mmCIF file of C-alpha atoms and ligand atoms in Angstrom:
data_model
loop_
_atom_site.group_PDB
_atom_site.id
_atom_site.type_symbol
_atom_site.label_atom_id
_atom_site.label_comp_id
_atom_site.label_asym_id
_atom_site.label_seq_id
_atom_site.Cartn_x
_atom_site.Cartn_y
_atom_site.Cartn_z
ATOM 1 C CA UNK A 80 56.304 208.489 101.338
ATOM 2 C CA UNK A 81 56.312 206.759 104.837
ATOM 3 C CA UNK A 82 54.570 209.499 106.956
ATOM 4 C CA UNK A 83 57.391 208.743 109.767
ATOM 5 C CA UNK A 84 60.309 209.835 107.566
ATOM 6 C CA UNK A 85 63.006 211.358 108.490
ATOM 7 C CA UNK A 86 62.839 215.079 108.558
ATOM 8 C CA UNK A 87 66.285 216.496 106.490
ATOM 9 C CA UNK A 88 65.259 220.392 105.664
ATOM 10 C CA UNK A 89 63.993 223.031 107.567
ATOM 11 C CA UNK A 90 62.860 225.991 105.846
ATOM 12 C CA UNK A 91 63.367 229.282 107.458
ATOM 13 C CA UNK A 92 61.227 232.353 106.623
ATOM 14 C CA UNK A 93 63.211 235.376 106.445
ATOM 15 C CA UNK A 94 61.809 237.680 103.799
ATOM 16 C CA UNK A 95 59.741 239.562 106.303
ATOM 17 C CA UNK A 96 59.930 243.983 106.464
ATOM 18 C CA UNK A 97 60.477 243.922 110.294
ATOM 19 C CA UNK A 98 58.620 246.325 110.389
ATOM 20 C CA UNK A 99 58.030 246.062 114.470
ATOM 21 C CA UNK A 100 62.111 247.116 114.436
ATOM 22 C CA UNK A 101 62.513 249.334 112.172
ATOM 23 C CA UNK A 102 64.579 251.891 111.814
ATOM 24 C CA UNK A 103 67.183 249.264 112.770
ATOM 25 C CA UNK A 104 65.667 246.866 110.277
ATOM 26 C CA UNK A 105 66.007 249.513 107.377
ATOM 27 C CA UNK A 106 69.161 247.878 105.229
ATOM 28 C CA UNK A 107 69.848 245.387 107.916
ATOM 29 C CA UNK A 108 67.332 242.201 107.472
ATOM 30 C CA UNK A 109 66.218 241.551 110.996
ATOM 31 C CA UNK A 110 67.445 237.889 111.407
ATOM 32 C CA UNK A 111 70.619 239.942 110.876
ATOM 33 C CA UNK A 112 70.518 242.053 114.281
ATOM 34 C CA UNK A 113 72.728 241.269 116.612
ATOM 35 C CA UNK A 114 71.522 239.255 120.199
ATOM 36 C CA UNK A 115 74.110 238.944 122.276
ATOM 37 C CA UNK A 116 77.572 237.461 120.386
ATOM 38 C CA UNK A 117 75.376 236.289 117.141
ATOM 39 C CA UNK A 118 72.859 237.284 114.822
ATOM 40 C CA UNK A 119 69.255 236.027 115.303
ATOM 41 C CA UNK A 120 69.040 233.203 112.841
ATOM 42 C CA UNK A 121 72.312 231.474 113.945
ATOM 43 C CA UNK A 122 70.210 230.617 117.266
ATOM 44 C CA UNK A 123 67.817 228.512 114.981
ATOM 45 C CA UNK A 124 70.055 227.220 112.822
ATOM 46 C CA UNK A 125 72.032 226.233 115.832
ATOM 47 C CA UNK A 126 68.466 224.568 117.346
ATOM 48 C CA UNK A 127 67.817 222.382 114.238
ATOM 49 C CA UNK A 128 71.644 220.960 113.744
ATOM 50 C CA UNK A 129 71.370 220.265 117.489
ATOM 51 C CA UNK A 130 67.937 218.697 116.451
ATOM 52 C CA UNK A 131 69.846 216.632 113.977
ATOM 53 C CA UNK A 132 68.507 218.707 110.692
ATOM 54 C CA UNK A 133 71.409 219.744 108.734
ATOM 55 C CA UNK A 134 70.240 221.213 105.705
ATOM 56 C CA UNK A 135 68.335 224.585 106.384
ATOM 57 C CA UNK A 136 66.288 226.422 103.432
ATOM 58 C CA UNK A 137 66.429 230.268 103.563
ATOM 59 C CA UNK A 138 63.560 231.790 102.185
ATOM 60 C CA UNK A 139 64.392 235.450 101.575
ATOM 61 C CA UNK A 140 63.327 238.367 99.269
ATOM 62 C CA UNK A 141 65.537 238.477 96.439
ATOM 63 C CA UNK A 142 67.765 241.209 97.393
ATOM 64 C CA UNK A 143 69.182 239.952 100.332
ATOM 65 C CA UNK A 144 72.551 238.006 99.435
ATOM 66 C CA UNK A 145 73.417 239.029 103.606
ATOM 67 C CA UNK A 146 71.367 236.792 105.390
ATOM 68 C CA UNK A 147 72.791 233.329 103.612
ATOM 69 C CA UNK A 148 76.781 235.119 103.484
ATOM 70 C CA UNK A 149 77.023 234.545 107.518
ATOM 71 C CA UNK A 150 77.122 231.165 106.740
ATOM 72 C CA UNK A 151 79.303 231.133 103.673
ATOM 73 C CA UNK A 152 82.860 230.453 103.601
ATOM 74 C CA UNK A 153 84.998 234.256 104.179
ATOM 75 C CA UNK A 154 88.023 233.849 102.143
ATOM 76 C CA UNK A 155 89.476 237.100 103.039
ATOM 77 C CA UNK A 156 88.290 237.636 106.714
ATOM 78 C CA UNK A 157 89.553 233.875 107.167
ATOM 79 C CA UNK A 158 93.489 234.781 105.102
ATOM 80 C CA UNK A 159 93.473 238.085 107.547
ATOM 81 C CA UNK A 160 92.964 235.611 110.823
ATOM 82 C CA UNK A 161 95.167 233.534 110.442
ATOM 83 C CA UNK A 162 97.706 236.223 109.304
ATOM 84 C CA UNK A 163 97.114 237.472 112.527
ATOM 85 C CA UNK A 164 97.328 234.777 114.587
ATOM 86 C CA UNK A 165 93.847 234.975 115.931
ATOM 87 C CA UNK A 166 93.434 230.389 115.792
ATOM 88 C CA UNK A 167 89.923 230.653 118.040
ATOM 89 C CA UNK A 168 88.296 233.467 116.084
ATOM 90 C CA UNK A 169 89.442 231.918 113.336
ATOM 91 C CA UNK A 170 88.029 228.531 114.233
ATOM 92 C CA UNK A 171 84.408 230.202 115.373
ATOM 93 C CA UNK A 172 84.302 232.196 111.675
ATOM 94 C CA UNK A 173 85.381 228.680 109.894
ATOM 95 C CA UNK A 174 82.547 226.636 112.188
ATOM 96 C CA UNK A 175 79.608 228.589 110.894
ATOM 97 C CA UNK A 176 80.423 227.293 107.234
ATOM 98 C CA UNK A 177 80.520 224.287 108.548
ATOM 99 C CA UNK A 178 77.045 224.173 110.806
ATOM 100 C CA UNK A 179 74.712 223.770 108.344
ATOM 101 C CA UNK A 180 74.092 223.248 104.617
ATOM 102 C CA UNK A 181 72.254 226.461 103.735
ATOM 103 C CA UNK A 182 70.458 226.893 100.797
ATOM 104 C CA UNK A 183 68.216 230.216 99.357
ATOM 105 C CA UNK A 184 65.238 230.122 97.805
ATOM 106 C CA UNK A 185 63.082 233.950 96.997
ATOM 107 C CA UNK A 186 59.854 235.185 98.093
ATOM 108 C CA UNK A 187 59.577 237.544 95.513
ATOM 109 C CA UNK A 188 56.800 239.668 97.502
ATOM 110 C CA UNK A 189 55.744 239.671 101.132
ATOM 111 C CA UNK A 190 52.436 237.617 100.418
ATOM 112 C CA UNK A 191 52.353 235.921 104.179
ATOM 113 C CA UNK A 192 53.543 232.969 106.092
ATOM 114 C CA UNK A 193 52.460 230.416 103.963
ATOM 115 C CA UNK A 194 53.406 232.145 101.227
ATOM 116 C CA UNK A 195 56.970 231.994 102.218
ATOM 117 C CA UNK A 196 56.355 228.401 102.938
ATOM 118 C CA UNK A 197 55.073 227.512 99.232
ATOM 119 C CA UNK A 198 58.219 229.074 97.850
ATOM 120 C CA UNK A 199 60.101 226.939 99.481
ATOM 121 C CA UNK A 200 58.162 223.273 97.586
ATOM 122 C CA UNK A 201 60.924 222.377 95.523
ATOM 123 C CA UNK A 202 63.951 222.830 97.500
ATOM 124 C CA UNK A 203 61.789 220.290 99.916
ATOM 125 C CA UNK A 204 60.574 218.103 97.920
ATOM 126 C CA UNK A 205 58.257 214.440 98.384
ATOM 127 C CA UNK A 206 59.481 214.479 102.594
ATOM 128 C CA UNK A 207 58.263 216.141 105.536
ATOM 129 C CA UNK A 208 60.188 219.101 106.512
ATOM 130 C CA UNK A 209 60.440 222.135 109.625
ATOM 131 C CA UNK A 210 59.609 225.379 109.437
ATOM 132 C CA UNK A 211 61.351 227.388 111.850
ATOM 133 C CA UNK A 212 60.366 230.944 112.353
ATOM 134 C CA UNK A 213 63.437 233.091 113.173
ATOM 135 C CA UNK A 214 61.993 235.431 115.060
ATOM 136 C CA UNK A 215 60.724 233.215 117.724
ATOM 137 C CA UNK A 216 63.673 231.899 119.675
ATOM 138 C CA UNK A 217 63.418 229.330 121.580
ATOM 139 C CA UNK A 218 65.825 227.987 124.650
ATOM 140 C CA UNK A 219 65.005 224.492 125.770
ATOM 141 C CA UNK A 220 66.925 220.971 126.596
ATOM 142 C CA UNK A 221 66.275 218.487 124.771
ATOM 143 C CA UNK A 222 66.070 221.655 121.735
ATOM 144 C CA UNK A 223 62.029 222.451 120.722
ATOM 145 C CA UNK A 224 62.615 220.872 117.229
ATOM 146 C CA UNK A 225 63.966 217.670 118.940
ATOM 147 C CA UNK A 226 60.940 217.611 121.202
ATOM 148 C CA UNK A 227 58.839 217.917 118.052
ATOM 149 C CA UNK A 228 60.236 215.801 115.705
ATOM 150 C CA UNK A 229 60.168 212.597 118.468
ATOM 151 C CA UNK A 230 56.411 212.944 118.573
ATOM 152 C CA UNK A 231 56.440 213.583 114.993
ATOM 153 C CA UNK A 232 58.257 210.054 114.602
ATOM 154 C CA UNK A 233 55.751 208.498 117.256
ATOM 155 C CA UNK A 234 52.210 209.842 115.242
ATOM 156 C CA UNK A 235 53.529 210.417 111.628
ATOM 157 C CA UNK A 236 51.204 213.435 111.255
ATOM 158 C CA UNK A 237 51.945 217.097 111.134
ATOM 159 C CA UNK A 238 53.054 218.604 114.705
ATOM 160 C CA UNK A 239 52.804 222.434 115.506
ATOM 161 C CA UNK A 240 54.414 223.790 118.706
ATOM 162 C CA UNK A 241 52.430 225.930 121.200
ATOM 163 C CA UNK A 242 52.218 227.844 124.633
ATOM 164 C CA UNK A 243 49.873 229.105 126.614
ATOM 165 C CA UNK A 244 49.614 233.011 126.044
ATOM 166 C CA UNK A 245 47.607 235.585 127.900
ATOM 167 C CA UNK A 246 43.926 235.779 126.844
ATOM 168 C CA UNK A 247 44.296 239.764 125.630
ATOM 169 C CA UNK A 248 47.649 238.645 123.233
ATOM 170 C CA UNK A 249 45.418 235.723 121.625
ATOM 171 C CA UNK A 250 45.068 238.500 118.444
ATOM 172 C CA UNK A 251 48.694 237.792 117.724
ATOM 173 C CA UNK A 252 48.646 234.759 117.199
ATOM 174 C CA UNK A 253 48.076 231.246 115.524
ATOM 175 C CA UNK A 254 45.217 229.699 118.138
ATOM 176 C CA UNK A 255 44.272 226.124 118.258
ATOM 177 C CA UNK A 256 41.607 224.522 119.504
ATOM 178 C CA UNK A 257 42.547 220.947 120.637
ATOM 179 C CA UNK A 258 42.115 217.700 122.650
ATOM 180 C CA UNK A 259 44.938 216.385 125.188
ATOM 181 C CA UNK A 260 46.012 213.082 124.360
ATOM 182 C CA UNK A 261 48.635 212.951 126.922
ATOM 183 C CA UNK A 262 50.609 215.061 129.127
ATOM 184 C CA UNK A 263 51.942 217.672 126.123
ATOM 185 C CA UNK A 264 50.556 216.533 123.559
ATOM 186 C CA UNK A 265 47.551 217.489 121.551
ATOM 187 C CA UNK A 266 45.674 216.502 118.778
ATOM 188 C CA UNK A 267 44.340 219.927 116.702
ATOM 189 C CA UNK A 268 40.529 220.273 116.154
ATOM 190 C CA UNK A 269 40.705 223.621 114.510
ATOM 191 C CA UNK A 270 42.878 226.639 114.040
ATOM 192 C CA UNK A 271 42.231 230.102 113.240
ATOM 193 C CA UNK A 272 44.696 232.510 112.539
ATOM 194 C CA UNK A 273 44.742 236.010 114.384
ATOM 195 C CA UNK A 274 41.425 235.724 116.115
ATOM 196 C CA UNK A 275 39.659 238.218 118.530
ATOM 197 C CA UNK A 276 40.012 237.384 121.874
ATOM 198 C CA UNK A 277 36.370 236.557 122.033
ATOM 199 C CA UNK A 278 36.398 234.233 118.920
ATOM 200 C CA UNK A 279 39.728 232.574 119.899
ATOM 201 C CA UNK A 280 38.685 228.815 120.757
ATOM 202 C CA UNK A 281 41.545 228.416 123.794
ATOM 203 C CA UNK A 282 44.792 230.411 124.907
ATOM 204 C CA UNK A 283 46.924 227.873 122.725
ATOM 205 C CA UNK A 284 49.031 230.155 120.494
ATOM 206 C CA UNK A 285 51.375 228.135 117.755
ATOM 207 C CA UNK A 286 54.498 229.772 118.386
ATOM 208 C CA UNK A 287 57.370 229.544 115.005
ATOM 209 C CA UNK A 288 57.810 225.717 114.945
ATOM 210 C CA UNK A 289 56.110 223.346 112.726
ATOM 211 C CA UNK A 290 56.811 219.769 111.600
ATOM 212 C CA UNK A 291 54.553 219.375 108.303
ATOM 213 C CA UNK A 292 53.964 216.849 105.809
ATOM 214 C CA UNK A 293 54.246 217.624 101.657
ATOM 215 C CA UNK A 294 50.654 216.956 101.047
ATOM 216 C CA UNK A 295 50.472 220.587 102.959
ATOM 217 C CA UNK A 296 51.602 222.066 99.313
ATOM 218 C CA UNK A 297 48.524 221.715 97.342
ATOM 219 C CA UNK A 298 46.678 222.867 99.744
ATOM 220 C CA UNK A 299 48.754 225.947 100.846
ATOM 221 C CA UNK A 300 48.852 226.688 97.154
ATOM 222 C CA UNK A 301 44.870 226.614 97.373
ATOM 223 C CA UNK A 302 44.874 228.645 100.118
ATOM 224 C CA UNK A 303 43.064 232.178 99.553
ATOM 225 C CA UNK A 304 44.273 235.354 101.389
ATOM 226 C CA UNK A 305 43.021 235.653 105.155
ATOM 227 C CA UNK A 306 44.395 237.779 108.167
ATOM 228 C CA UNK A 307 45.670 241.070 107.364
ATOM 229 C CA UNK A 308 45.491 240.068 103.421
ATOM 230 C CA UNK A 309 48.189 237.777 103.501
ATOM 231 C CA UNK A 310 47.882 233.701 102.437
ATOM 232 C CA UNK A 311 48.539 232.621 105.981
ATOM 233 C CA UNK A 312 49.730 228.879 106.853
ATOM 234 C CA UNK A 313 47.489 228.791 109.834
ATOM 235 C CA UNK A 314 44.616 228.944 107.224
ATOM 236 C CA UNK A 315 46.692 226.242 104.876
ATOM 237 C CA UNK A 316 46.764 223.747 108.034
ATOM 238 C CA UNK A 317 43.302 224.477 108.835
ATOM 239 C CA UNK A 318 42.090 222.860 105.464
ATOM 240 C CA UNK A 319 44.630 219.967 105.899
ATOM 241 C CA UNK A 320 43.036 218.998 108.945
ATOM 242 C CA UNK A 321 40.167 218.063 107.170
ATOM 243 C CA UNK A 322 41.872 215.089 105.322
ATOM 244 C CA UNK A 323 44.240 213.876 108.190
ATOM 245 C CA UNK A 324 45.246 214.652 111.877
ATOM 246 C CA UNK A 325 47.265 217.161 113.152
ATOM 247 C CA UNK A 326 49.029 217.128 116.446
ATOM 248 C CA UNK A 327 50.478 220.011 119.165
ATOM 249 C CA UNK A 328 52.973 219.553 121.304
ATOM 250 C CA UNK A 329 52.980 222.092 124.391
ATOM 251 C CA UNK A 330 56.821 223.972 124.720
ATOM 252 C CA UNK A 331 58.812 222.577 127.557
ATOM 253 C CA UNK A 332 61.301 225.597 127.669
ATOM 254 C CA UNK A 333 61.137 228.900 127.236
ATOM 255 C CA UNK A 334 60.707 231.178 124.727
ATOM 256 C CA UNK A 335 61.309 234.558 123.844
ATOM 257 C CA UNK A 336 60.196 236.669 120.785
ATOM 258 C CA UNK A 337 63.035 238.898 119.710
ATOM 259 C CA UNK A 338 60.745 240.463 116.468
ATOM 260 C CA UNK A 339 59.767 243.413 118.771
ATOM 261 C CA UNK A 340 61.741 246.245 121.453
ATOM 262 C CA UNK A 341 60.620 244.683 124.368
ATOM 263 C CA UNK A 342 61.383 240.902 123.183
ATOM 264 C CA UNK A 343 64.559 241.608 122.071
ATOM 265 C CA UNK A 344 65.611 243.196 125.132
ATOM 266 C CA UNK A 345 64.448 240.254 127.050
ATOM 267 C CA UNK A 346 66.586 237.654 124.920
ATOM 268 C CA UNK A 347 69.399 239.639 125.384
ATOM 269 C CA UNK A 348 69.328 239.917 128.769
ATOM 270 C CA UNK A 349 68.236 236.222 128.897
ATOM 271 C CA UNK A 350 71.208 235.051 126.773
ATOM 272 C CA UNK A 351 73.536 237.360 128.243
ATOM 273 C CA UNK A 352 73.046 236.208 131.337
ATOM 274 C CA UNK A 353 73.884 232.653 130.867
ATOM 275 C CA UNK A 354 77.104 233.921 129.534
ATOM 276 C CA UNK A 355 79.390 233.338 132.745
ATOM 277 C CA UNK A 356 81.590 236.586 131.059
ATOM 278 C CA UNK A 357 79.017 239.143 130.721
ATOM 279 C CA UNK A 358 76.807 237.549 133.756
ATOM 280 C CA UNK A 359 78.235 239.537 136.320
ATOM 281 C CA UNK A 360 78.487 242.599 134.780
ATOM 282 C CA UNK A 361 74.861 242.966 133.578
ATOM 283 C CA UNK A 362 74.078 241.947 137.095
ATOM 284 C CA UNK A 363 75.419 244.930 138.261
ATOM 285 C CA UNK A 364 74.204 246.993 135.710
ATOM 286 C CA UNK A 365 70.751 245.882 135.895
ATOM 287 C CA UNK A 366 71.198 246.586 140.213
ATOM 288 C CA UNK A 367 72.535 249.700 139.564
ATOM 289 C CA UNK A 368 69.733 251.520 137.589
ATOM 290 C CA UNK A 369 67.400 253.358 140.099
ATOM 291 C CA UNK A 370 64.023 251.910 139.744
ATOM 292 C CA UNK A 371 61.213 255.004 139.090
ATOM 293 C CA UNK A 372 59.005 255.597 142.346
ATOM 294 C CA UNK A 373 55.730 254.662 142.002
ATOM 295 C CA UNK A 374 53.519 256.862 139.830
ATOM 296 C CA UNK A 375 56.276 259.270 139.016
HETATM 297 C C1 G1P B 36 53.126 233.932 112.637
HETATM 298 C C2 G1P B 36 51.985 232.932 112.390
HETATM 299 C C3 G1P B 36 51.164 232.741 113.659
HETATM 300 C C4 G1P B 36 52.076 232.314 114.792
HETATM 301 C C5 G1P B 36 53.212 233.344 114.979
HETATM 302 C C6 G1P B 36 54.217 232.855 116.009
HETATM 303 O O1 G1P B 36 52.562 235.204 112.846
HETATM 304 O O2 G1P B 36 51.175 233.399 111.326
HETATM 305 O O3 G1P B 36 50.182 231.752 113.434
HETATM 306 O O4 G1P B 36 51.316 232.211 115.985
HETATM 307 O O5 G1P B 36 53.924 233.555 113.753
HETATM 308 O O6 G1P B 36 55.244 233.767 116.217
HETATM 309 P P1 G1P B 36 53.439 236.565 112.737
HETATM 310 O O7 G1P B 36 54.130 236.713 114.069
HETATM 311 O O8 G1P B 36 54.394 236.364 111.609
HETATM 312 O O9 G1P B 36 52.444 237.649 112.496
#
């Protein structure tokens, strides 16, 4: 395999509780919730099409048939449309088949990132690949995925994107440790997965994009349990690195995490706002609520 390939799949893990939303989450899966005008996922399968990766890989626990329907064809919604001469709603319900090609493959339990990531070996293949995580969605021009996949092309190793988080959220996250090698880009000298704000080797968090190689598979299926007793893929990449080079690329957009309350309330004002027919409105929503006095 020519480590510059062409990336074709991303795989998209989806077979987590959401447990940070539930009750909402309880029968709805939470790539399902609503932001805005369109579930969750759409936004990243709408970032790696616009990245030029077609063919997305769902990897979902085995009861959910939901998640891959919204991008199925809707025979009956679709008769019912045009019936009643609704052409653009019509259109928008007919585009999402045509987006992507989506594909499923099961987690059959909730063993972790890189757990999800291992189920998804076959439907990838001998080729590098994305992984997208849903939850973290991302807003930037030229798309995040784009951004990655040109220094992909330029260094042929794996590329992981991250931001600079606040010291006391470092627990959260995936954390690098890394040497600049130009404005934005890094190469990765370790990675630890969830670390203590005192053991966390810099304020670089990984944050739900990845551009990895196949010879990641062996390992990840190597890879013992870590953080929170789950086989994590921060731990998988962290044993790659000791047979080749891995690369960061630092976010040039911005981000927002729609897996908890606050996030989610956050991307929908974000997204709402850039929405010229709900802009002014939420405007003067947002004006009108009184804000508490101080210390009341
Ligand atoms: C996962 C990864 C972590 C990464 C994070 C980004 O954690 O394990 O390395 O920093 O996504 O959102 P999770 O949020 O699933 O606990």
């Amino acid at each position: 395999m020519p480590t510059n390939a062409a990336v074709r799949t991303v795989l998209v893990p989806a077979a987590g509780l959401g447990t940070r939303m539930l009750p909402a989450t309880k029968a709805v899966p939470k790539e399902l919730l609503t932001l805005v005008d369109r579930p969750i996922i759409q936004y990243g399968v709408e970032e790696a099409v616009q990245s030029g990766v077609r063919r997305v890989v769902l990897v979902t626990n085995p009861g959910n048939t939901l998640t891959a329907s919204h991008f199925a064809p809707a025979p009956a919604l679709e008769a019912e449309l045009a019936a009643r001469g609704k052409p653009d709603l019509l259109a928008d319900v007919r585009a999402l088949t045509a987006l992507a090609d989506v594909a499923t493959v099961h987690q059959p339990e909730p063993l972790g990132l890189g757990h999800a990531v291992l189920c998804g070996r076959d439907a990838v293949g001998d080729a590098p690949f994305a992984v997208m995580l849903p939850d973290d969605i991302i807003d930037a021009d030229p798309p995040a995925l784009r951004q990655m996949l040109d220094i992909f092309a330029e260094y042929g190793g794996p590329v992981l994107l991250v931001e600079r988080v606040p010291h006391d959220a470092v627990h959260r996250y995936g954390i690098i440790a890394a040497e600049p090698i130009r404005h934005g880009v890094y190469r990765v000298t370790d990675l630890v997965e969830k670390p203590a704000a005192a053991d966390a080797p810099s304020d670089l968090a990984i944050i739900g994009r990845y551009v990895l190689t196949p010879d990641l598979f062996p390992t990840l299926a190597a890879t013992e349990r870590g953080a929170g007793g789950e086989i994590q893929l921060t731990d998988g990449l962290r044993q790659l690195l000791r047979s080749r080079p891995i690369y960061a690329c630092a976010l040039n957009g911005t981000r927002l995490d729609a897996g908890n309350r606050s996030g989610f309330l956050k991307a929908t004002i974000h997204f709402a706002s850039k929405q010229p027919a709900l802009a002014a409105d939420l405007r003067e929503t947002l004006d009108s609520i009184p804000v508490p006095a101080a210390g009341a």
